[in-house]
Coordinates of C-alpha atoms in Angstrom, one line a residue:
M1 CA 147.5 312.3 75.7
K2 CA 148.3 308.8 74.4
Q3 CA 146.4 309.6 71.1
T4 CA 148.4 312.8 70.6
F5 CA 151.6 310.9 71.4
L6 CA 150.8 308.2 68.9
R7 CA 149.9 310.7 66.2
L8 CA 153.3 312.3 66.6
C9 CA 154.8 308.8 66.3
A10 CA 153.0 308.3 63.0
F11 CA 155.4 310.8 61.6
A12 CA 158.3 309.7 63.6
L13 CA 159.5 307.3 61.3
V14 CA 170.0 309.1 60.4
V15 CA 174.6 307.6 62.9
F16 CA 175.8 310.7 64.7
A17 CA 176.3 313.2 61.9
A18 CA 180.0 313.5 61.6
S19 CA 181.3 317.0 60.9
A20 CA 183.4 317.3 57.8
A21 CA 186.7 315.4 58.4
F22 CA 189.9 316.8 57.1
A23 CA 193.5 315.6 57.1
A24 CA 196.0 318.0 58.6
P25 CA 197.6 320.4 56.1
E26 CA 200.7 318.9 54.6
K27 CA 203.8 321.0 53.7
I28 CA 206.1 319.5 51.2
A29 CA 208.8 320.7 48.8
I30 CA 209.2 319.4 45.3
N31 CA 212.0 319.9 42.8
G32 CA 211.7 323.0 40.6
G33 CA 213.8 324.3 37.8
S34 CA 214.8 327.3 40.0
G35 CA 215.0 325.5 43.4
A36 CA 212.6 323.8 45.7
I37 CA 208.9 324.6 45.2
A38 CA 207.1 325.0 48.6
V39 CA 203.7 323.3 48.5
V40 CA 200.8 323.1 51.0
I41 CA 198.3 320.3 50.5
E42 CA 194.9 320.4 52.2
K43 CA 192.5 317.6 51.6
P44 CA 189.6 315.7 53.2
A45 CA 190.4 312.7 55.4
L46 CA 190.4 309.8 53.0
A47 CA 190.3 306.1 53.5
E48 CA 193.0 303.9 52.0
G49 CA 192.5 303.7 48.2
E50 CA 190.0 306.6 48.2
K51 CA 190.4 309.5 45.8
C52 CA 189.1 313.0 45.7
P53 CA 189.2 315.8 43.1
V54 CA 192.1 318.3 43.3
V55 CA 192.4 322.0 42.5
I56 CA 195.8 323.5 42.1
L57 CA 195.9 327.2 43.0
C58 CA 198.3 329.7 41.4
H59 CA 198.9 333.1 43.0
G60 CA 199.7 336.4 41.3
F61 CA 202.8 338.5 40.6
T62 CA 204.9 339.1 43.8
S63 CA 202.3 337.4 45.9
S64 CA 202.4 333.9 47.6
K65 CA 200.4 330.8 48.4
E66 CA 199.1 332.7 51.4
D67 CA 197.4 335.3 49.3
R68 CA 194.0 336.3 50.7
L69 CA 192.0 335.3 47.6
I70 CA 193.9 332.0 47.0
S71 CA 193.6 331.0 50.7
A72 CA 189.9 331.8 50.8
V73 CA 189.1 329.7 47.7
A74 CA 191.3 326.9 49.0
A75 CA 189.5 326.8 52.4
E76 CA 186.1 326.7 50.7
I77 CA 186.8 323.9 48.2
V78 CA 188.3 321.7 51.0
Q79 CA 185.0 322.2 52.9
R80 CA 183.3 320.6 49.8
G81 CA 185.5 317.6 49.7
V82 CA 188.0 318.8 47.1
A83 CA 191.8 318.8 47.8
A84 CA 193.5 322.2 47.5
V85 CA 197.1 322.4 46.5
R86 CA 198.7 325.8 47.0
F87 CA 202.3 326.6 46.2
D88 CA 204.8 329.5 45.9
F89 CA 206.3 330.2 42.4
N90 CA 210.1 330.5 42.2
G91 CA 211.3 333.6 43.9
H92 CA 208.1 334.0 46.0
G93 CA 207.2 333.0 49.5
E94 CA 209.0 329.9 50.8
S95 CA 210.1 328.6 47.4
G96 CA 213.7 328.7 46.1
G97 CA 215.0 331.1 43.5
S98 CA 215.2 334.8 43.3
L99 CA 212.4 337.2 42.4
A100 CA 214.9 339.0 40.2
D101 CA 215.3 335.8 38.1
M102 CA 211.6 335.1 37.9
T103 CA 209.9 334.8 34.5
V104 CA 206.5 333.6 33.3
P105 CA 208.1 330.7 31.4
K106 CA 209.7 329.6 34.7
E107 CA 206.3 329.9 36.4
L108 CA 204.8 327.7 33.7
D109 CA 207.4 325.1 34.5
D110 CA 206.7 325.4 38.2
A111 CA 203.0 324.9 37.7
Q112 CA 203.5 321.9 35.4
R113 CA 205.9 320.3 37.9
V114 CA 203.2 320.7 40.6
F115 CA 200.7 319.2 38.3
E116 CA 202.9 316.2 37.5
Y117 CA 203.5 315.6 41.2
V118 CA 199.8 315.7 42.0
R119 CA 198.8 313.4 39.2
T120 CA 201.1 310.7 40.7
Q121 CA 199.5 310.8 44.1
P122 CA 197.2 307.8 45.0
W123 CA 194.5 310.2 46.4
A124 CA 194.2 312.4 43.4
G125 CA 191.2 312.1 41.2
S126 CA 190.5 314.7 38.5
I127 CA 192.7 317.9 38.6
S128 CA 191.5 321.4 38.0
M129 CA 193.4 324.7 38.2
I130 CA 192.7 328.3 39.3
G131 CA 194.9 331.3 39.0
H132 CA 194.7 335.0 39.9
S133 CA 196.4 337.8 37.9
Q134 CA 199.7 336.6 36.6
G135 CA 198.7 333.2 38.0
G136 CA 195.7 333.4 35.8
V137 CA 197.9 333.8 32.7
V138 CA 199.9 330.8 33.9
V139 CA 196.8 328.7 34.3
A140 CA 195.5 329.7 30.9
M141 CA 198.8 328.7 29.2
V142 CA 199.3 325.5 31.2
A143 CA 195.8 324.5 30.2
G144 CA 196.7 325.0 26.6
T145 CA 199.6 322.7 27.1
L146 CA 197.9 320.0 29.2
G147 CA 194.6 319.9 27.4
D148 CA 192.1 317.4 28.6
K149 CA 194.4 316.4 31.5
L150 CA 192.7 319.2 33.3
D151 CA 189.0 318.9 34.3
R152 CA 188.4 322.7 34.3
I153 CA 190.1 326.0 35.0
V154 CA 189.2 329.3 36.5
V155 CA 191.1 332.5 35.7
M156 CA 190.6 335.6 37.8
S157 CA 191.8 339.0 36.6
P158 CA 194.1 337.3 34.1
A159 CA 197.0 339.7 33.6
A160 CA 197.5 339.3 29.9
V161 CA 198.3 343.0 29.9
L162 CA 201.9 342.0 30.9
R163 CA 202.8 341.4 27.3
D164 CA 201.5 344.8 26.1
N165 CA 203.2 346.5 29.1
A166 CA 206.5 344.8 28.1
L167 CA 206.2 346.0 24.6
E168 CA 205.5 349.5 25.8
G169 CA 208.3 349.5 28.4
E170 CA 206.2 349.9 31.6
L171 CA 206.0 347.9 34.8
F172 CA 203.9 349.1 37.7
G173 CA 204.5 352.7 36.8
V174 CA 208.2 352.3 36.1
R175 CA 209.2 353.3 32.6
Y176 CA 212.1 351.8 30.6
N177 CA 213.3 351.3 27.1
P178 CA 211.5 348.2 25.8
N179 CA 214.1 347.8 23.0
D180 CA 216.9 347.7 25.5
P181 CA 215.5 346.7 28.9
P182 CA 217.7 347.4 31.9
E183 CA 219.3 344.6 33.9
S184 CA 216.6 345.2 36.5
V185 CA 213.8 347.6 37.6
T186 CA 212.7 348.3 41.2
I187 CA 209.0 348.5 41.7
M188 CA 206.6 348.8 44.6
G189 CA 208.0 347.9 48.0
G190 CA 211.6 347.8 46.7
R191 CA 211.0 344.6 44.7
V192 CA 213.7 344.0 42.1
I193 CA 212.6 342.4 38.8
G194 CA 215.2 341.3 36.3
R195 CA 215.8 341.8 32.7
A196 CA 214.8 338.3 31.8
Y197 CA 211.2 338.9 32.9
L198 CA 210.9 342.2 30.9
E199 CA 212.4 340.7 27.8
S200 CA 210.5 337.3 27.8
N201 CA 207.1 339.0 28.3
K202 CA 207.4 340.8 24.9
S203 CA 207.1 337.5 23.0
L204 CA 204.9 335.5 25.4
P205 CA 202.2 333.6 23.4
I206 CA 199.5 334.0 26.0
Y207 CA 196.3 333.9 23.9
E208 CA 197.9 331.6 21.3
T209 CA 198.7 328.9 23.8
A210 CA 195.6 329.3 25.9
A211 CA 193.4 328.9 22.8
R212 CA 194.4 325.2 22.5
Y213 CA 192.5 324.4 25.7
A214 CA 189.0 323.1 24.9
G215 CA 187.8 322.3 28.4
P216 CA 185.4 324.1 30.8
V217 CA 186.6 327.6 31.7
C218 CA 185.3 330.3 34.1
I219 CA 186.6 333.9 33.7
I220 CA 186.1 336.4 36.5
H221 CA 187.1 340.0 36.1
G222 CA 186.3 343.3 37.8
T223 CA 185.0 346.1 35.6
A224 CA 186.9 348.7 37.6
D225 CA 190.2 346.8 37.5
S226 CA 192.7 349.6 36.8
L227 CA 195.7 347.3 36.9
V228 CA 194.5 344.8 34.3
P229 CA 191.5 346.3 32.4
C230 CA 188.7 343.9 32.0
A231 CA 189.1 344.0 28.2
Y232 CA 191.9 341.4 28.7
G233 CA 189.5 339.1 30.4
E234 CA 187.0 339.7 27.7
R235 CA 189.6 338.7 25.1
F236 CA 189.9 335.4 26.8
K237 CA 186.2 334.9 26.3
K238 CA 186.7 335.4 22.6
I239 CA 189.3 332.6 22.4
W240 CA 187.1 330.4 24.6
P241 CA 183.6 331.0 23.2
T242 CA 182.0 328.5 25.6
A243 CA 183.6 329.9 28.7
E244 CA 181.5 331.3 31.6
M245 CA 182.2 335.0 31.8
N246 CA 181.7 336.8 35.1
L247 CA 182.2 340.6 35.0
V248 CA 182.0 341.9 38.5
E249 CA 180.5 345.4 38.3
G250 CA 182.6 348.1 39.9
D251 CA 185.2 345.8 41.4
D252 CA 189.0 346.1 41.3
H253 CA 191.9 343.8 40.6
V254 CA 191.7 342.0 43.9
F255 CA 187.9 342.1 44.2
S256 CA 188.0 344.2 47.4
R257 CA 184.4 345.2 47.0
K258 CA 182.7 341.9 46.3
F259 CA 185.3 339.5 47.7
S260 CA 182.9 336.9 49.1
D261 CA 180.8 336.9 46.0
V262 CA 183.9 336.3 43.8
V263 CA 185.1 333.5 46.1
A264 CA 181.6 331.9 45.8
I265 CA 181.6 332.1 42.0
A266 CA 185.0 330.4 41.8
V267 CA 184.3 327.7 44.4
D268 CA 180.9 326.9 42.9
Y269 CA 182.4 326.5 39.4
L270 CA 185.3 324.4 40.7
T271 CA 183.0 322.0 42.7
K272 CA 179.8 321.6 40.8
N273 CA 179.4 318.5 38.6
I274 CA 183.1 317.9 39.0
N275 CA 184.7 314.7 37.8
S276 CA 185.9 312.8 40.9
S277 CA 187.7 309.8 39.6
T278 CA 187.4 306.9 37.3
K279 CA 188.9 304.3 39.7
G280 CA 188.2 303.1 43.1
N281 CA 185.8 304.7 45.5
T282 CA 185.1 308.4 44.9
F283 CA 184.7 311.1 47.5
M284 CA 183.3 314.1 45.8
E285 CA 179.8 314.4 44.3
K286 CA 178.4 315.4 41.0
C287 CA 175.8 317.4 42.7
T288 CA 174.0 320.7 42.8
S289 CA 171.0 321.4 45.0
Q290 CA 168.2 323.9 45.4
N291 CA 169.2 324.2 49.1
D292 CA 172.6 324.8 50.6
G293 CA 174.4 322.4 48.3
C294 CA 175.1 318.8 49.1
T295 CA 177.8 317.6 51.4
A296 CA 180.9 316.0 50.0
V297 CA 181.9 314.2 53.1
W298 CA 180.9 310.6 54.0
D299 CA 178.3 311.3 56.7
K300 CA 176.3 308.1 56.6
T301 CA 175.1 306.1 59.5
F302 CA 176.9 303.0 58.1
P303 CA 180.5 302.4 57.0
K304 CA 181.6 303.0 53.5
S305 CA 182.0 299.9 51.3
T306 CA 185.2 299.2 49.5
K307 CA 183.3 297.1 46.9
V308 CA 181.4 300.0 45.3
A309 CA 182.0 303.4 43.8
H310 CA 180.0 306.2 45.3
E311 CA 179.0 309.6 44.0
K312 CA 176.4 312.3 44.5
I313 CA 173.9 312.9 41.7
T314 CA 170.8 315.0 41.0
F315 CA 167.7 314.5 39.0
H316 CA 164.3 316.3 38.8
N317 CA 160.7 315.3 39.1
R318 CA 157.7 316.4 37.0
Y319 CA 157.1 319.3 39.4
G320 CA 160.6 320.7 38.7
I321 CA 162.0 319.8 42.1
T322 CA 165.6 318.8 42.1
L323 CA 166.3 315.6 44.1
V324 CA 169.7 314.7 45.5
A325 CA 170.8 311.1 45.7
D326 CA 173.7 308.9 46.5
L327 CA 174.6 306.6 43.6
Y328 CA 176.4 303.3 44.3
K329 CA 177.9 301.2 41.5
P330 CA 179.8 297.9 41.7
L331 CA 183.5 298.4 41.1
S332 CA 183.7 295.3 38.8
S333 CA 180.6 296.2 36.8
A334 CA 180.5 295.9 33.0
G335 CA 177.8 296.4 30.4
L336 CA 174.2 297.4 31.2
L337 CA 173.3 296.9 34.8
P338 CA 170.0 296.3 36.6
A339 CA 169.1 299.3 38.7
I340 CA 167.2 300.0 41.9
A341 CA 166.0 303.3 43.5
V342 CA 165.6 303.3 47.2
S343 CA 164.0 305.8 49.6
G344 CA 162.6 305.9 53.2
P345 CA 161.7 305.7 55.9
F346 CA 159.2 308.5 56.3
G347 CA 161.1 311.4 57.9
A348 CA 164.5 309.9 57.3
V349 CA 167.3 310.8 54.9
K350 CA 169.4 308.9 52.4
E351 CA 172.3 308.9 54.8
Q352 CA 170.4 306.5 57.0
C353 CA 168.9 303.1 56.1
S354 CA 167.9 303.8 52.5
G355 CA 171.6 304.4 51.8
L356 CA 172.5 301.1 53.6
Y357 CA 170.0 299.2 51.4
A358 CA 171.4 300.9 48.3
Q359 CA 175.0 300.3 49.1
T360 CA 174.4 296.6 50.1
L361 CA 172.5 295.9 46.9
A362 CA 175.2 297.6 44.9
E363 CA 177.7 295.2 46.5
R364 CA 175.5 292.4 45.0
G365 CA 175.8 293.7 41.4
F366 CA 173.0 296.4 41.1
L367 CA 173.5 300.0 40.2
T368 CA 171.5 301.8 43.0
I369 CA 170.5 305.2 44.1
A370 CA 169.2 306.3 47.5
F371 CA 167.4 309.7 47.3
D372 CA 166.1 312.3 49.6
P373 CA 162.4 312.9 48.8
S374 CA 161.1 316.4 47.8
F375 CA 161.3 319.0 50.5
T376 CA 163.6 317.1 52.7
G377 CA 167.3 316.4 53.2
E378 CA 169.5 317.8 50.5
S379 CA 166.8 317.7 47.9
G380 CA 165.0 320.8 46.8
G381 CA 161.4 322.1 47.2
E382 CA 159.8 324.8 49.2
P383 CA 158.5 325.0 51.8
R384 CA 160.7 322.6 53.7
Y385 CA 159.6 319.6 55.6
V386 CA 156.3 319.0 53.9
A387 CA 155.1 315.7 52.4
S388 CA 152.6 314.9 49.7
P389 CA 151.0 311.6 48.6
D390 CA 151.2 312.7 45.0
I391 CA 154.6 314.3 44.9
N392 CA 156.3 311.6 47.0
T393 CA 154.9 308.9 44.7
E394 CA 156.2 311.0 41.7
D395 CA 159.7 311.1 43.3
F396 CA 160.0 307.3 42.7
S397 CA 159.0 307.7 39.1
A398 CA 161.5 310.6 38.7
A399 CA 164.2 308.2 40.0
V400 CA 163.1 305.8 37.3
D401 CA 163.4 308.6 34.7
Y402 CA 166.9 309.2 35.8
L403 CA 168.0 305.5 35.9
A404 CA 166.3 304.7 32.5
T405 CA 168.3 307.4 30.8
R406 CA 171.8 306.4 32.1
D407 CA 174.0 304.7 29.5
D408 CA 175.1 302.1 32.0
V409 CA 171.6 301.0 33.0
D410 CA 169.3 298.5 31.3
P411 CA 166.0 300.4 31.1
E412 CA 164.1 297.1 31.1
R413 CA 165.5 296.1 34.5
I414 CA 164.6 298.8 36.9
G415 CA 163.2 298.2 40.4
I416 CA 162.4 300.3 43.5
C417 CA 162.5 299.7 47.2
G418 CA 160.6 301.7 49.7
I419 CA 161.2 301.5 53.5
C420 CA 158.6 302.2 56.2
G421 CA 156.3 305.1 54.9
W422 CA 158.0 305.0 51.5
G423 CA 157.0 301.3 51.2
G424 CA 153.5 302.6 50.7
F425 CA 154.6 305.1 48.2
A426 CA 156.6 302.4 46.4
I427 CA 153.6 300.3 45.9
N428 CA 151.6 303.3 44.8
A429 CA 154.3 304.1 42.3
A430 CA 154.3 300.6 40.9
A431 CA 150.5 300.9 40.4
M432 CA 151.1 303.9 38.2
D433 CA 154.5 303.4 36.5
T434 CA 154.7 300.3 34.3
R435 CA 158.5 300.8 33.8
I436 CA 159.0 299.4 37.3
K437 CA 159.6 295.7 37.0
A438 CA 160.0 294.8 40.7
T439 CA 159.0 296.5 44.0
V440 CA 160.0 295.9 47.5
A441 CA 158.1 297.4 50.4
S442 CA 160.1 296.9 53.6
T443 CA 158.5 297.3 57.0
M444 CA 155.9 299.4 55.3
Y445 CA 153.5 302.0 56.5
D446 CA 150.4 303.2 54.7
M447 CA 150.8 306.8 55.6
T448 CA 147.4 307.9 54.4
R449 CA 145.7 305.2 56.4
V450 CA 147.6 305.9 59.7
T451 CA 147.0 309.6 59.3
A452 CA 143.3 309.4 58.6
F453 CA 142.5 306.6 61.0
G454 CA 145.3 306.5 63.6
Y455 CA 147.2 303.4 64.6
F456 CA 145.2 300.2 64.4
D457 CA 142.3 302.3 62.8
S458 CA 141.5 303.6 66.3
Q459 CA 140.4 307.1 65.2
D460 CA 136.7 307.6 64.4
A461 CA 135.1 310.3 62.3
E462 CA 134.9 312.7 65.2
G463 CA 138.6 312.3 66.0
R464 CA 139.4 312.8 62.3
Y465 CA 137.3 315.9 62.3
R466 CA 139.1 317.4 65.4
A467 CA 142.4 316.6 63.8
K468 CA 141.4 318.5 60.6
V469 CA 140.1 321.5 62.7
A470 CA 143.5 321.7 64.5
M471 CA 145.6 321.5 61.4
N472 CA 143.5 324.0 59.5
A473 CA 143.8 326.4 62.5
Q474 CA 147.5 325.9 62.3
R475 CA 147.4 326.8 58.5
T476 CA 145.9 330.2 59.4
A477 CA 148.5 330.8 62.1
D478 CA 151.3 329.7 59.7
Y479 CA 150.1 332.1 57.0
K480 CA 150.0 335.0 59.5
A481 CA 153.5 334.2 60.8
G482 CA 155.0 333.5 57.4
T483 CA 156.6 330.3 58.7
Y484 CA 155.5 326.7 59.3
K485 CA 155.3 325.3 62.7
L486 CA 157.1 322.0 63.1
G487 CA 155.5 319.0 64.8
G488 CA 158.6 317.5 66.4
G489 CA 160.4 314.4 65.5
V490 CA 160.7 311.3 67.6
V491 CA 159.7 312.2 71.2
D492 CA 162.6 313.3 73.3
P493 CA 163.1 312.8 76.3
L494 CA 161.5 309.4 76.1
P495 CA 158.6 308.9 78.5
E496 CA 158.8 305.9 80.8
D497 CA 155.4 304.6 79.6
A498 CA 156.2 304.9 75.9
P499 CA 155.0 302.0 73.8
Q500 CA 157.8 299.6 72.7
F501 CA 157.7 300.7 69.1
V502 CA 158.3 304.3 70.2
K503 CA 161.3 303.1 72.2
D504 CA 162.5 301.4 69.1
Y505 CA 162.2 304.6 67.1
Y506 CA 164.1 306.4 69.8
A507 CA 166.9 303.8 69.9
Y508 CA 167.4 304.3 66.1
Y509 CA 166.8 308.0 65.5
K510 CA 168.0 309.6 68.7
T511 CA 171.2 307.6 69.3
P512 CA 174.5 307.3 67.4
R513 CA 173.0 304.1 65.8
G514 CA 170.9 306.2 63.4
Y515 CA 171.0 309.9 64.3
H516 CA 171.5 312.3 61.5
E517 CA 171.5 316.1 61.5
R518 CA 169.3 316.4 58.4
S519 CA 166.8 313.7 59.5
L520 CA 163.4 315.1 60.4
N521 CA 162.8 312.2 62.8
S522 CA 166.1 312.8 64.6
N523 CA 165.3 316.5 65.0
N524 CA 162.3 318.7 64.7
G525 CA 160.0 316.7 62.5
W526 CA 157.6 317.6 59.7
N527 CA 155.4 320.7 59.4
V528 CA 152.3 320.3 61.6
T529 CA 150.1 320.8 58.5
S530 CA 152.0 318.4 56.4
S531 CA 149.6 315.6 57.0
L532 CA 146.4 317.4 55.8
S533 CA 146.5 315.9 52.3
F534 CA 147.1 312.4 53.7
M535 CA 143.7 312.5 55.4
N536 CA 141.9 312.9 52.0
M537 CA 144.0 310.9 49.5
P538 CA 144.4 307.2 50.1
I539 CA 147.4 305.9 48.1
L540 CA 146.8 302.2 47.6
Q541 CA 143.4 302.4 45.8
Y542 CA 144.8 300.8 42.5
S543 CA 147.4 298.5 43.9
D544 CA 145.3 295.5 42.7
E545 CA 146.2 296.6 39.1
I546 CA 150.0 296.1 39.6
R547 CA 151.2 293.4 37.1
S548 CA 154.9 293.6 38.0
A549 CA 156.5 291.7 40.9
V550 CA 156.0 292.9 44.5
L551 CA 157.7 291.7 47.7
V552 CA 156.2 292.9 51.0
M553 CA 158.4 292.1 54.0
H554 CA 157.7 292.8 57.6
G555 CA 159.0 291.8 61.0
E556 CA 157.1 289.3 63.0
N557 CA 156.9 291.6 66.0
A558 CA 156.5 294.8 64.1
H559 CA 153.7 297.1 65.3
S560 CA 153.2 298.1 61.6
R561 CA 152.9 294.5 60.4
Y562 CA 149.2 294.9 59.7
F563 CA 149.9 297.6 57.1
G564 CA 152.0 295.2 55.0
E565 CA 149.7 292.2 55.4
D566 CA 146.6 294.2 54.4
A567 CA 148.5 295.7 51.5
F568 CA 149.5 292.3 50.3
K569 CA 145.9 290.9 50.5
K570 CA 144.9 293.4 47.8
L571 CA 147.7 292.5 45.4
K572 CA 147.0 290.0 42.6
G573 CA 149.1 287.6 40.6
E574 CA 151.6 284.8 41.1
N575 CA 154.5 287.3 41.3
K576 CA 153.5 288.8 44.6
E577 CA 155.2 287.7 47.9
L578 CA 154.7 288.3 51.6
L579 CA 157.8 287.6 53.8
I580 CA 157.5 287.7 57.6
I581 CA 160.8 287.8 59.3
P582 CA 160.9 285.9 62.6
D583 CA 161.5 287.8 65.8
A584 CA 162.1 291.1 63.9
T585 CA 160.6 294.4 65.0
H586 CA 159.7 297.4 62.7
C587 CA 163.1 299.1 63.2
D588 CA 165.1 295.9 62.9
L589 CA 164.5 296.2 59.1
Y590 CA 166.1 299.7 59.1
D591 CA 169.7 298.4 59.7
G592 CA 169.4 294.8 60.7
G593 CA 168.7 295.4 64.3
P594 CA 171.1 294.8 67.2
G595 CA 172.6 291.7 65.6
Q596 CA 172.5 293.3 62.1
D597 CA 171.0 290.1 60.8
K598 CA 167.3 290.8 60.3
I599 CA 167.4 292.2 56.7
P600 CA 167.2 289.2 54.3
W601 CA 169.8 290.4 51.8
D602 CA 169.9 287.1 49.9
K603 CA 166.2 287.1 49.5
L604 CA 166.2 290.7 48.2
E605 CA 168.9 289.9 45.7
E606 CA 167.1 286.8 44.5
F607 CA 163.8 288.7 44.2
F608 CA 165.2 291.5 42.1
R609 CA 167.3 289.2 39.9
K610 CA 164.3 286.9 39.2
N611 CA 161.9 289.7 38.4
M612 CA 164.0 292.3 36.5

């Protein structure tokens, strides 16, 4: 039983995961040319001085800010960490003015006033716009006026037909003399539309104004739209050749058939790779993922620093797997920076201690990333929750690929830091990748050694054979079932006779100190068969060939100390160091331990600066 228990612990290597936090919706009124403009602001909960991207949403003709489509898009983008600003045009909803006096030029003025208000707010980062129907026309024309002040726009069923209708003397089935429009026409639901609207539409420079916008555009139009034929959307595509065109087959003006799909298209375009801010700490990411997308909220197990800028980024490894990372950059940085990639522990996620290492080192002047390894966290790769000595070593080199090609990083000053199981992978990567100038292995495990031979090399050939028999039997069962059985994370509930180091793991992964919802160790662990390749492929065979600097650091009282000491014995050269930290356990080097003083930050900074 003890041997099985310890084997599980070999793979039991994230603070309570906060659900997305949002500020209460704020209703305000701003001055408009036709009376007060009613505005609703919905945004993530932000710390003082923190910014987030903003999307301004424009409803259609005779609708309001509570329109189903507008409301659905707003709700979704807020979930992704982007502020949504909805408002009623003059004469609509709760705004001032009369519908009978409404014109498109007045709506253009309303939209620009809302834009000017938003851009003065301390929480506003980049600003984008989305509009439906007549609101799509407004967004297109405002974009032509504002130019690169807008990050991107989305136009849905853009009602450019309104100009042709005015020239023909028709409005929602009501006919009139276009050369001498009446003082008003009454349309559906008894709504009264004034002469000014009918007259001004005839000379409205929709496409001419919109064509001046050169930023990113997404056009969405239903092919069965009888109110605004999709040819009008297609004409926008001609004036914006680089626009993303989405023709929704068989759908109508309000996308009643494929409503959810259309909302998803709009939200994805508005939130992927979006510019967050150029000042202060950022809130939104520049991130896409092969999984469910990456979270925009601050859900780390450590507090956010006010000394660094943070953003989500992605990069890919040589196997085509997209990796998601948190990037931390000193606020006062200038010129080319030294950079460090951090990952680990084995079965953890970047929201846990690798993120703490990355953020703290960024406070000390390094550009850093903390990444989720392949198949875990927010990173891509199928099946989920599998590890590989080869691919996980490659993940570090892929991080170096990314850092070496950034225009704010000195490619000759790149280092890596691996924690726990990723300490072994970091040393393995340094043996392969000569671009790595300095490597730190913190509280390291050699995962291939512990898997093949157990803790303290206690597993003999017979035990190794039995372990392989069991895992290969599980392979057959998994293939039949079409799923992968999980091995379980850190044991829970904690047995009274558990070894101290297992109690230490529990105290980190299973309590608010380090729990995270995406962490394998905090939850259901790796696939049972994940460790098969680790039994056959030792990772540190060529570590004696490493010419760059390596620092191995371990706690004096760490059960894993022998991994680090033995790995250090094999290293060669004057630029190799072994640091034993007094009174520290294995998990003390995750977050500093109870007193948060066990991680030698000064030494880490000194080591990287000296050797990069």
